Coordinates of C-alpha atoms and ligand atoms in Angstrom, one line a residue:
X1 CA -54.7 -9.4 -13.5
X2 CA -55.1 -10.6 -9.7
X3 CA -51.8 -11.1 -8.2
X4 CA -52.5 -10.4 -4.6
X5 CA -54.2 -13.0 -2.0
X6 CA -54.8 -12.8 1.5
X7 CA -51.4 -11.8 2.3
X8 CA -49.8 -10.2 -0.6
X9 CA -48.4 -12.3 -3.8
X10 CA -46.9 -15.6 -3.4
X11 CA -45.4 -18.0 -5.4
X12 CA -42.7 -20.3 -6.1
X13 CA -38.9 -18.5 -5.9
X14 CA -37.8 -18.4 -9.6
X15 CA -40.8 -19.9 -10.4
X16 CA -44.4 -17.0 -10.8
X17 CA -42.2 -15.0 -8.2
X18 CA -38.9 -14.0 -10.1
X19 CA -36.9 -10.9 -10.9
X20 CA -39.1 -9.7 -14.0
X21 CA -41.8 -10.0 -11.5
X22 CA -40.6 -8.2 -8.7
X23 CA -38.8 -5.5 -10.8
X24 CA -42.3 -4.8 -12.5
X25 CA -44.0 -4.7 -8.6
X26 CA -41.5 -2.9 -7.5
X27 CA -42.4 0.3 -10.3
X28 CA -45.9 -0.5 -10.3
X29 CA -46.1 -0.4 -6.0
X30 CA -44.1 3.4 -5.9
X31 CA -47.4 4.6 -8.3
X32 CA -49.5 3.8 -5.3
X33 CA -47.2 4.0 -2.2
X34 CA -45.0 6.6 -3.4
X35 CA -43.7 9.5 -3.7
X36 CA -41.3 7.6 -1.0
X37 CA -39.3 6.9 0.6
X38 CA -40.6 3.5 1.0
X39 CA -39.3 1.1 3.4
X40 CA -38.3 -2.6 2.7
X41 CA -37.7 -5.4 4.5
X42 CA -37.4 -9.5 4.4
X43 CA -37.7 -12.3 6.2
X44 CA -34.8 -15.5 6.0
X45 CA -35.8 -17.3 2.8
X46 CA -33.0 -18.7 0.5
X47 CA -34.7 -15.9 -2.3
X48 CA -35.6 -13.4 -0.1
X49 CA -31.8 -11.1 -0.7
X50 CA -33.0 -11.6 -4.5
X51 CA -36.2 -10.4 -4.7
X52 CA -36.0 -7.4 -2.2
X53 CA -33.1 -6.2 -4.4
X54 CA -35.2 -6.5 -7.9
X55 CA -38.5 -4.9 -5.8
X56 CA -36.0 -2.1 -4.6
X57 CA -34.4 -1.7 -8.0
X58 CA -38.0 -1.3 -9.3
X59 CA -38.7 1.1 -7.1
X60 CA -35.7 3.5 -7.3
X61 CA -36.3 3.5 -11.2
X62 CA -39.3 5.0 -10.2
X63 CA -37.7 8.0 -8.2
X64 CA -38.5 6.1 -4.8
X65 CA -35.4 6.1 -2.3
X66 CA -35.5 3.2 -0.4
X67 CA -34.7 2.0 3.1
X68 CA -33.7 -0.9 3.4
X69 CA -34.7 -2.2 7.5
X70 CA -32.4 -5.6 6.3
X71 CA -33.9 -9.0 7.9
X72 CA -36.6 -8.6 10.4
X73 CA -40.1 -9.5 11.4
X74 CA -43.3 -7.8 9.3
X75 CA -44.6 -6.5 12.5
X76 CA -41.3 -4.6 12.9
X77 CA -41.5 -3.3 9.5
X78 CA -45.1 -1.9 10.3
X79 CA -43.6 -0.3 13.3
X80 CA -40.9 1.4 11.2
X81 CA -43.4 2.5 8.7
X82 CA -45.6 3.8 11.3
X83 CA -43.3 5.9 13.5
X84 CA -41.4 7.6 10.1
X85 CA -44.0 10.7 9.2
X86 CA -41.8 10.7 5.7
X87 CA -41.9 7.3 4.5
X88 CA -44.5 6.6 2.7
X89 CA -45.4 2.6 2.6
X90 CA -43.8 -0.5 2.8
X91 CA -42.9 -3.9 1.4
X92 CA -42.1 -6.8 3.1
X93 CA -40.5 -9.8 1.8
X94 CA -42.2 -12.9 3.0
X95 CA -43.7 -16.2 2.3
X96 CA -44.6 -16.4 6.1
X97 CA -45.5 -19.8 7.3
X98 CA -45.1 -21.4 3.5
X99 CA -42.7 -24.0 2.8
X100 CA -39.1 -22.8 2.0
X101 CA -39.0 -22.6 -2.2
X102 CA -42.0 -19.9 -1.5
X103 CA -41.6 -16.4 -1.7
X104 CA -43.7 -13.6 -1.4
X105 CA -44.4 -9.9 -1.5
X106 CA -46.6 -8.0 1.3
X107 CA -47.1 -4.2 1.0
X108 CA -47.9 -1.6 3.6
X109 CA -49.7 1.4 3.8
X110 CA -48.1 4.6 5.1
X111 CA -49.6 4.2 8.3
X112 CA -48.0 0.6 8.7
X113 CA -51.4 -1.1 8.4
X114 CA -51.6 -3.8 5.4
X115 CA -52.8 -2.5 2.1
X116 CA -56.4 -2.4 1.3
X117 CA -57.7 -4.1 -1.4
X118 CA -58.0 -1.3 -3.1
X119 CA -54.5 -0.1 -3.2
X120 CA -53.6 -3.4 -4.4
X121 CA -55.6 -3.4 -7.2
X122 CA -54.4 -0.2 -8.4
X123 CA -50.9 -1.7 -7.9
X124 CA -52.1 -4.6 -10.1
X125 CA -53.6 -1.9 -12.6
X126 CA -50.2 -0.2 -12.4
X127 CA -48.3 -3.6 -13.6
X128 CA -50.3 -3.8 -16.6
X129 CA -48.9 -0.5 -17.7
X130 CA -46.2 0.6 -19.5
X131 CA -44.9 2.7 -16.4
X132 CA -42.0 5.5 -17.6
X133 CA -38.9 5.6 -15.0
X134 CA -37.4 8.9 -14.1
X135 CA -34.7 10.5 -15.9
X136 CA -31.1 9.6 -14.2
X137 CA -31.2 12.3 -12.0
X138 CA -33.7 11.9 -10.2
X139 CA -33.0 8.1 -9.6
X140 CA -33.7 7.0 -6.0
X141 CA -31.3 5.8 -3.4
X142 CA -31.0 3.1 -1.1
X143 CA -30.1 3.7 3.0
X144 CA -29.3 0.7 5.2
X145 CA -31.1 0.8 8.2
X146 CA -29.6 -1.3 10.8
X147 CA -31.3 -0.6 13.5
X148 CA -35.2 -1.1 13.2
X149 CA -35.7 -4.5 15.0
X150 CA -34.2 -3.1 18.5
X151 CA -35.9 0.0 18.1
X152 CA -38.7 -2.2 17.7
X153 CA -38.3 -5.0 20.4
X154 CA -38.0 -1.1 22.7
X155 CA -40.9 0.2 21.9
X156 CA -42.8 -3.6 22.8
X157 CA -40.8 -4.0 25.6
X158 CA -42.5 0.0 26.7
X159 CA -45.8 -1.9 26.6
X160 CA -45.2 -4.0 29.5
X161 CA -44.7 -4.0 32.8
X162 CA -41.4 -5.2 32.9
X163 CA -40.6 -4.5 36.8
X164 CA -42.9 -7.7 37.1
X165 CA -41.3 -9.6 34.8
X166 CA -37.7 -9.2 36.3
X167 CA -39.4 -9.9 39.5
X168 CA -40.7 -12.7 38.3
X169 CA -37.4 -14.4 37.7
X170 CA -39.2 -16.7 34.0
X171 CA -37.8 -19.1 32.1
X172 CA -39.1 -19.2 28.7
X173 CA -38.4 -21.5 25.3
X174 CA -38.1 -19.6 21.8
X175 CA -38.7 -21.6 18.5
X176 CA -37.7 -19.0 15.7
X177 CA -38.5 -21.4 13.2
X178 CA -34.8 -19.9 11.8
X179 CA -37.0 -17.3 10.6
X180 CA -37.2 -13.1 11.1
X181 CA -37.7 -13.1 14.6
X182 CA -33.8 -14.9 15.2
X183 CA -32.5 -11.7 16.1
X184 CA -35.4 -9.6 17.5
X185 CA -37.1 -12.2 20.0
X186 CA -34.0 -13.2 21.8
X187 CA -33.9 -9.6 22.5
X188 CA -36.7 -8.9 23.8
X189 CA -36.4 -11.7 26.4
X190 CA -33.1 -10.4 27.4
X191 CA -34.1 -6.8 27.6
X192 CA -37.5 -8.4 29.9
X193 CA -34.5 -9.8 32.0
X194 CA -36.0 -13.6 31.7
X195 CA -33.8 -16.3 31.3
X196 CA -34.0 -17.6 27.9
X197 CA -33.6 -21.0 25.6
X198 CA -33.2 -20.3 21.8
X199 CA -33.8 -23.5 19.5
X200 CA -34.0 -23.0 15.6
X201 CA -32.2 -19.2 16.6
X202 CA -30.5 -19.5 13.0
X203 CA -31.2 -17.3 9.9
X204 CA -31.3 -20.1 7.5
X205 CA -33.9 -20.3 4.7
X206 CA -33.4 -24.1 4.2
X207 CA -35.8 -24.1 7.7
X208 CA -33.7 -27.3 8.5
X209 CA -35.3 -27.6 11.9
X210 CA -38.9 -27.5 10.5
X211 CA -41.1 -25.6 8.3
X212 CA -42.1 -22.1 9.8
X213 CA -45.8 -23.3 10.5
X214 CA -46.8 -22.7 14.1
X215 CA -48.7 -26.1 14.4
X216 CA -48.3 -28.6 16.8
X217 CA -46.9 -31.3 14.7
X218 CA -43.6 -28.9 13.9
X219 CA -43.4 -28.2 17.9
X220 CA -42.5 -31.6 19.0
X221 CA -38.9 -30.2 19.9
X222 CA -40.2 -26.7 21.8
X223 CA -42.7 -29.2 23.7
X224 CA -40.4 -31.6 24.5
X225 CA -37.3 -28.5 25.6
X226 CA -40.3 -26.8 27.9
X227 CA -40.7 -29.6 30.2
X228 CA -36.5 -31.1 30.0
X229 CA -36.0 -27.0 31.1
X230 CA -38.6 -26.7 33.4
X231 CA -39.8 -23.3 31.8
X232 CA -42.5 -21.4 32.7
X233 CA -43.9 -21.3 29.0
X234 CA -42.4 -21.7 25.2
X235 CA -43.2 -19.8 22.3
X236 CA -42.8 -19.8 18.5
X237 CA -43.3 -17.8 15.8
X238 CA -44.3 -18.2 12.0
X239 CA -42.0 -17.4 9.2
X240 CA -42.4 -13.5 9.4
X241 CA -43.1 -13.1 13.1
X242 CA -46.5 -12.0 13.3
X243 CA -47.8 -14.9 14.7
X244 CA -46.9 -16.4 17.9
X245 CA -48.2 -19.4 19.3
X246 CA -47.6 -21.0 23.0
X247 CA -46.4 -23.9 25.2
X248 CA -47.6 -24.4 28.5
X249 CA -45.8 -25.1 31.6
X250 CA -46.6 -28.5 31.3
X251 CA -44.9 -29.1 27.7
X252 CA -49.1 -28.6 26.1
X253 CA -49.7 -27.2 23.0
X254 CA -52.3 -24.6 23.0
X255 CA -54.3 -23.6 20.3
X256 CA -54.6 -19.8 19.6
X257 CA -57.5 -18.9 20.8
X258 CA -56.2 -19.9 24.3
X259 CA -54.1 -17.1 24.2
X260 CA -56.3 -15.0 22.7
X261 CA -58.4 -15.4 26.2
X262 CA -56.1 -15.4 28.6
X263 CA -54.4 -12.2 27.0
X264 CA -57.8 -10.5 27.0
X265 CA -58.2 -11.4 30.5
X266 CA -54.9 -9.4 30.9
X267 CA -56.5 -6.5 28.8
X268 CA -59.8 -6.7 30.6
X269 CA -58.6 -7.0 34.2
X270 CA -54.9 -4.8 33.8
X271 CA -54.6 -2.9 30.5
X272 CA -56.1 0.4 29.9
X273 CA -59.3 1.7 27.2
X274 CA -62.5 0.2 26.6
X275 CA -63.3 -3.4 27.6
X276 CA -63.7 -4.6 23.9
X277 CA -62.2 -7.3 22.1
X278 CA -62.8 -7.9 18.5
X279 CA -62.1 -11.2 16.8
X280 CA -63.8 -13.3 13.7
X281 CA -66.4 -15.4 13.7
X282 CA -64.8 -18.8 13.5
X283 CA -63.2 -18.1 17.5
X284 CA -64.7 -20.5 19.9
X285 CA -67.3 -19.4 22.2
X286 CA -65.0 -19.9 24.7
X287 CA -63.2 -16.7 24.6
X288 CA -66.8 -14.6 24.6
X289 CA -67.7 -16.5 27.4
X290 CA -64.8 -15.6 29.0
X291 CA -64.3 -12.3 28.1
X292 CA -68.8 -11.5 29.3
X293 CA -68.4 -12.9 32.4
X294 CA -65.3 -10.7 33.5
X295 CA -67.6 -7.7 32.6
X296 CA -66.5 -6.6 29.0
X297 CA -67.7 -7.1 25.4
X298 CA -67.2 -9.2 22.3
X299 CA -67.8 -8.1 18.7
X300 CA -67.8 -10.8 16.1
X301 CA -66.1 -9.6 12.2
X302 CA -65.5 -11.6 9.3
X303 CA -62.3 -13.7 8.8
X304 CA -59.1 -11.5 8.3
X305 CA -56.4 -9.9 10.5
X306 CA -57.5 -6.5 8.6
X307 CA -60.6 -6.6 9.2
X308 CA -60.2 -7.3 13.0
X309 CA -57.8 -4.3 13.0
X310 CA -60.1 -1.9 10.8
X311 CA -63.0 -2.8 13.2
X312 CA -60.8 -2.1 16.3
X313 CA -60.3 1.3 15.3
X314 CA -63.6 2.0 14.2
X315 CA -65.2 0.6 17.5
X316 CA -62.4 2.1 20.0
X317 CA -61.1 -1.7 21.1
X318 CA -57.5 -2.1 22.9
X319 CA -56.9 -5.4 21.4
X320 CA -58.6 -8.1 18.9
X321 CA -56.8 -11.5 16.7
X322 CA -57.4 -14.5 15.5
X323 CA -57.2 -18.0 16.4
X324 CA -54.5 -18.6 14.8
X325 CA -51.8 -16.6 17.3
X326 CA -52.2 -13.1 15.6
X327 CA -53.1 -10.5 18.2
X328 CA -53.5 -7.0 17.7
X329 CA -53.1 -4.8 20.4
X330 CA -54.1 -1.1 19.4
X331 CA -51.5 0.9 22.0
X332 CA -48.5 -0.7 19.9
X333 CA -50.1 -0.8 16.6
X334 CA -52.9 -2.1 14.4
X335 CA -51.3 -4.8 12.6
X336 CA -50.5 -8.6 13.9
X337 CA -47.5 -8.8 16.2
X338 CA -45.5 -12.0 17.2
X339 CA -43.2 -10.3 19.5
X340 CA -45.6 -8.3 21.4
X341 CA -48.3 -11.0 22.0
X342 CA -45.2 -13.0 23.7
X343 CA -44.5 -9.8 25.8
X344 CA -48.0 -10.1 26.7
X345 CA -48.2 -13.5 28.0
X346 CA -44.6 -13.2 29.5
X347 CA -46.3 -10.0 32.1
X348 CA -49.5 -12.9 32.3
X349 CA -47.7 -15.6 33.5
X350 CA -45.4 -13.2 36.1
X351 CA -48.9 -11.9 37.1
X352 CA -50.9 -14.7 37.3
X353 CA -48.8 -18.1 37.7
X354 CA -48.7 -20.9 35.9
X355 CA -49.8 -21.2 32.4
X356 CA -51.3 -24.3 32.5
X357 CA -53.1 -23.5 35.3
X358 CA -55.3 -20.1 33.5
X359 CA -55.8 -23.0 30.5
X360 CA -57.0 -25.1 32.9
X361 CA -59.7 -22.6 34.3
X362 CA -60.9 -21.8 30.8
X363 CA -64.3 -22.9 29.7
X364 CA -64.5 -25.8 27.3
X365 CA -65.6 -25.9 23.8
X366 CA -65.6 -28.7 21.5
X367 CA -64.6 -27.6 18.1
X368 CA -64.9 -30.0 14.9
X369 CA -63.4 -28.3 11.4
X370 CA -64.2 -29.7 8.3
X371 CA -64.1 -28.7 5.1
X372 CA -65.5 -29.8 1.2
X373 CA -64.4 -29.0 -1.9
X374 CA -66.5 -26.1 -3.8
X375 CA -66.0 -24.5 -7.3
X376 CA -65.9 -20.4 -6.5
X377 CA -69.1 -19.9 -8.6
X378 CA -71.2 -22.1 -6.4
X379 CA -70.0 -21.1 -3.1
X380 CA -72.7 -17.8 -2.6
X381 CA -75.9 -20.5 -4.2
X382 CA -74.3 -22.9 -1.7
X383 CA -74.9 -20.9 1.3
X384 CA -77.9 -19.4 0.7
X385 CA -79.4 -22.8 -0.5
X386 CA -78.0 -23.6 3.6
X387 CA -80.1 -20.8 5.3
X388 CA -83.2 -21.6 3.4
X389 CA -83.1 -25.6 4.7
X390 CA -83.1 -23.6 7.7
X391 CA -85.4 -20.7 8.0
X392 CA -86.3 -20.7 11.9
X393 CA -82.8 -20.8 12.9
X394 CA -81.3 -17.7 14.6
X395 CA -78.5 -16.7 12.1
X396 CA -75.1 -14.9 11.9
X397 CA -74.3 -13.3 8.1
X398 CA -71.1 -11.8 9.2
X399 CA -69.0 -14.4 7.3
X400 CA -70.4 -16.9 5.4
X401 CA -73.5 -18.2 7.6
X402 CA -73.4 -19.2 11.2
X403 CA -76.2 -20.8 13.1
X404 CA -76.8 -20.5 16.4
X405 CA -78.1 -22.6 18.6
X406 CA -79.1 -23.0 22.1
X407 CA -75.9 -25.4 23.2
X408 CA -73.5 -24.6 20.3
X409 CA -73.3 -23.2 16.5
X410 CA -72.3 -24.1 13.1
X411 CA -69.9 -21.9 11.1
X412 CA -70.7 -22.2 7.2
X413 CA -67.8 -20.7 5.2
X414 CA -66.7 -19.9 1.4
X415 CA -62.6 -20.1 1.8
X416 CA -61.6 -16.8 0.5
X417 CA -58.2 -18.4 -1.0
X418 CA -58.9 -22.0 -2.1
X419 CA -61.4 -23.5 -4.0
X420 CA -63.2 -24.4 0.1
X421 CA -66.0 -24.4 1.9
X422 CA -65.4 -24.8 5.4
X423 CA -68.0 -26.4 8.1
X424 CA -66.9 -25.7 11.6
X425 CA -69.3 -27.1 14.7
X426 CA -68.4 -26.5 18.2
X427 CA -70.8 -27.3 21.7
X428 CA -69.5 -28.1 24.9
X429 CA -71.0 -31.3 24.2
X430 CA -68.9 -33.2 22.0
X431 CA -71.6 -35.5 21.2
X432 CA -73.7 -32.3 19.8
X433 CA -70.1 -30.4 18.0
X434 CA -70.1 -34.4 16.1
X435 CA -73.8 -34.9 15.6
X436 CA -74.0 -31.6 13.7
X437 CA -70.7 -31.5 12.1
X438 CA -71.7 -34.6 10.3
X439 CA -75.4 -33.2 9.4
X440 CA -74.0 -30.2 7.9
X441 CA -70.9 -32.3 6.1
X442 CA -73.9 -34.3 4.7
X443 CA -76.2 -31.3 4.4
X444 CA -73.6 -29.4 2.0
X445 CA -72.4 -32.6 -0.1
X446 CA -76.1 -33.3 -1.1
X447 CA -76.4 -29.5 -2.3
X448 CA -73.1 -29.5 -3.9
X449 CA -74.4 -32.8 -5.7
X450 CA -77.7 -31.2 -7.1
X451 CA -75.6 -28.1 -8.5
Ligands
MG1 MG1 -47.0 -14.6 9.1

């Protein structure tokens, strides 16, 4: 049975995701990540105490201690995982940027990178099975670990140059979103010695300031504090703190793939290793054109913080992310990390001034995103029916299809989660990103009707 999406298994709390469930996970996860001890953690959630305590029970019926890092971002999870030679994987309690009755359950390798798809279909094999617990001696055990998000927030805080920062003398905006990062984040501006403003700095799972989705229209109250302050830049994080997205100087929302340039900038120009960045194929154009003409190199994988972090490794790169505010930066570790991409941008902004400013210098793109509606079955006929309208086309089969052209491309892409097919266009002429957007909206409506 498939349980696990893109990021683990979700569902409603007490709804698909309830005790009997996460006691069954929890047994079924220690016959792939165990022998243990396997760490735990969870983000703010109203369910989240629940449903780490019937994943832990699971798991000690199993012969699994457990330790349990208490509320904290997934990144510092990761780290925890990472850095302890003798635990053996993870689990992290999180619905991320989902709406508050959502749960979920993400599980980590013992090297602190997600699970592959692999090990979570043999954890899914595992909870078809009629798994036998230990006998009551050799029941696990449960530490507390109290500790894990400052040891964390240290080791991010190492990463930067923080003589700068002091120097400096910042201002910066946090929007927790009253999610995991409500204790780590104000920390690590403290210990980077910039004066800070906390809004939404509450643990509360009701999310009563708004819901823990990074997008502008829930940022109206950072935007608003940046400029009333007179910060230097805001920031806010998703649910679980592996996302972080930023506010300029000027009160602007920027998109993620802003930061994703300007912090490759910082990597090209001031961090050390190869001058790679790796990112997906649905990035604008604007952050390869960016990152080429300051001398360094762009590889294109398909959609997936994983799969960025996999290819990172494979190809040497210091840092890689998605436009969606989750950056990977490979001397901290390969897995999406809120609080060190706002470390990152803090030592930007000390270096290079205002952030406004570096978004102003940046080229600009045009991006249109669309997306129709496609049955699973007909999403592979769909695109190759695509690539055959167009056979002299210079192509991209990375992801889906992209076609290239001379002033722009066309992104053609099965959603790997929804019943989707998305259609991104982008040009730097916004006449050409429209034009071609509503070709290929047409082009794919027409072959979806003759299906
Ligand atoms: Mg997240």
């Amino acid at each position: 049975m498939k349980m696990f999406g893109t990021n683990g298994i979700r569902g409603e709390s007490n709804g698909y995701l309830d005790c009997e469930l996460a006691l069954k996970i929890g047994k079924s996860i220690v016959t792939v990540l165990g022998p243990g001890p396997i760490a735990i953690a969870m983000d703010t959630r109203v369910s989240s105490d629940m449903i780490r305590s019937a994943v832990s029970a699971g798991m000690m019926s199993m012969g699994a201690d457990v330790h349990n890092l208490g509320m904290i971002p997934t990144p510092a999870l990761q780290y925890y995982v990472k850095t302890h030679e003798e635990v053996t994987g993870g689990v992290m309690i999180t619905a991320s940027h989902n709406p508050p009755e959502f749960n979920g359950i993400k599980c980590v390798s013992g090297d602190g990178t997600e699970c592959k798809p692999e090990e979570e279909a043999a954890i899914e094999d595992a909870y078809e099975r009629d798994l036998k617990v230990v006998p009551w001696q050799e029941i696990g055990h449960e530490v507390i670990v109290d500790d894990a998000g400052e040891r964390y927030i240290d080791a991010v805080v190492s990463k930067v140059d923080v003589d700068l920062i002091r120097k400096a003398k910042l201002k910066v905006c946090l929007d927790c979103a009253n999610g995991a990062s409500v204790e780590t984040s104000p920390l690590l501006l403290k210990k980077l010695g910039v004066e800070a403003v906390v809004i939404n700095g509450q643990p509360d799972g009701m999310f009563p300031g708004h819901y823990s989705e990074p997008v502008e229209e829930n940022l109206a109250e950072l935007k608003e504090r940046v400029v009333k302050e007179s910060a230097d830049l805001g920031f806010a994080h998703d649910g679980d703190a592996d996302r972080c997205i930023f506010v300029s100087d000027k009160g602007k929302y920027l998109p993620g793939d802003y930061s994703l340039a300007i912090l490759s900038k910082l990597q090209i120009q001031h961090g050390e290793g190869k001058k790679l960045i790796v990112t997906p194929v649905s990035t604008s154009a604007m952050v390869e054109e960016l990152v080429c003409s300051l001398g360094a190199d762009l590889t294109y994988t398909a959609v997936g913080s994983p799969i960025v972090a996999r290819r990172m490794i494979a190809d040497g790169s210091p840092m890689g992310g998605e436009d969606n505010g989750g950056l990977i930066f490979a001397d901290h570790q390969y897995c999406r990390d809120g609080a060190m991409t706002a470390a990152r941008m803090i030592e930007a902004v000390a270096r290079y001034g205002s952030l406004q400013a570096m978004v102003d210098e940046l080229p600009k793109y045009v991006t249109i995103k669309a997306a129709a509606r496609c049955d699973n079955d007909k999403k592979e006929i769909l695109v190759e029916r695509i690539a055959a309208n167009h056979p002299s086309e210079k192509m991209d089969r990375t992801d889906g299809l992209k076609i290239i052209f001379d002033d722009g491309w066309v992104l053609l892409r099965p959603s790997g989660t929804e019943p989707k097919f998305r259609i991104y266009s982008e040009s730097k002429d916004a006449d050409v990103a429209k034009r071609r957007s509503d070709q290929f909206v047409g082009e794919v409506a027409d072959i979806l009707k003759s299906l």
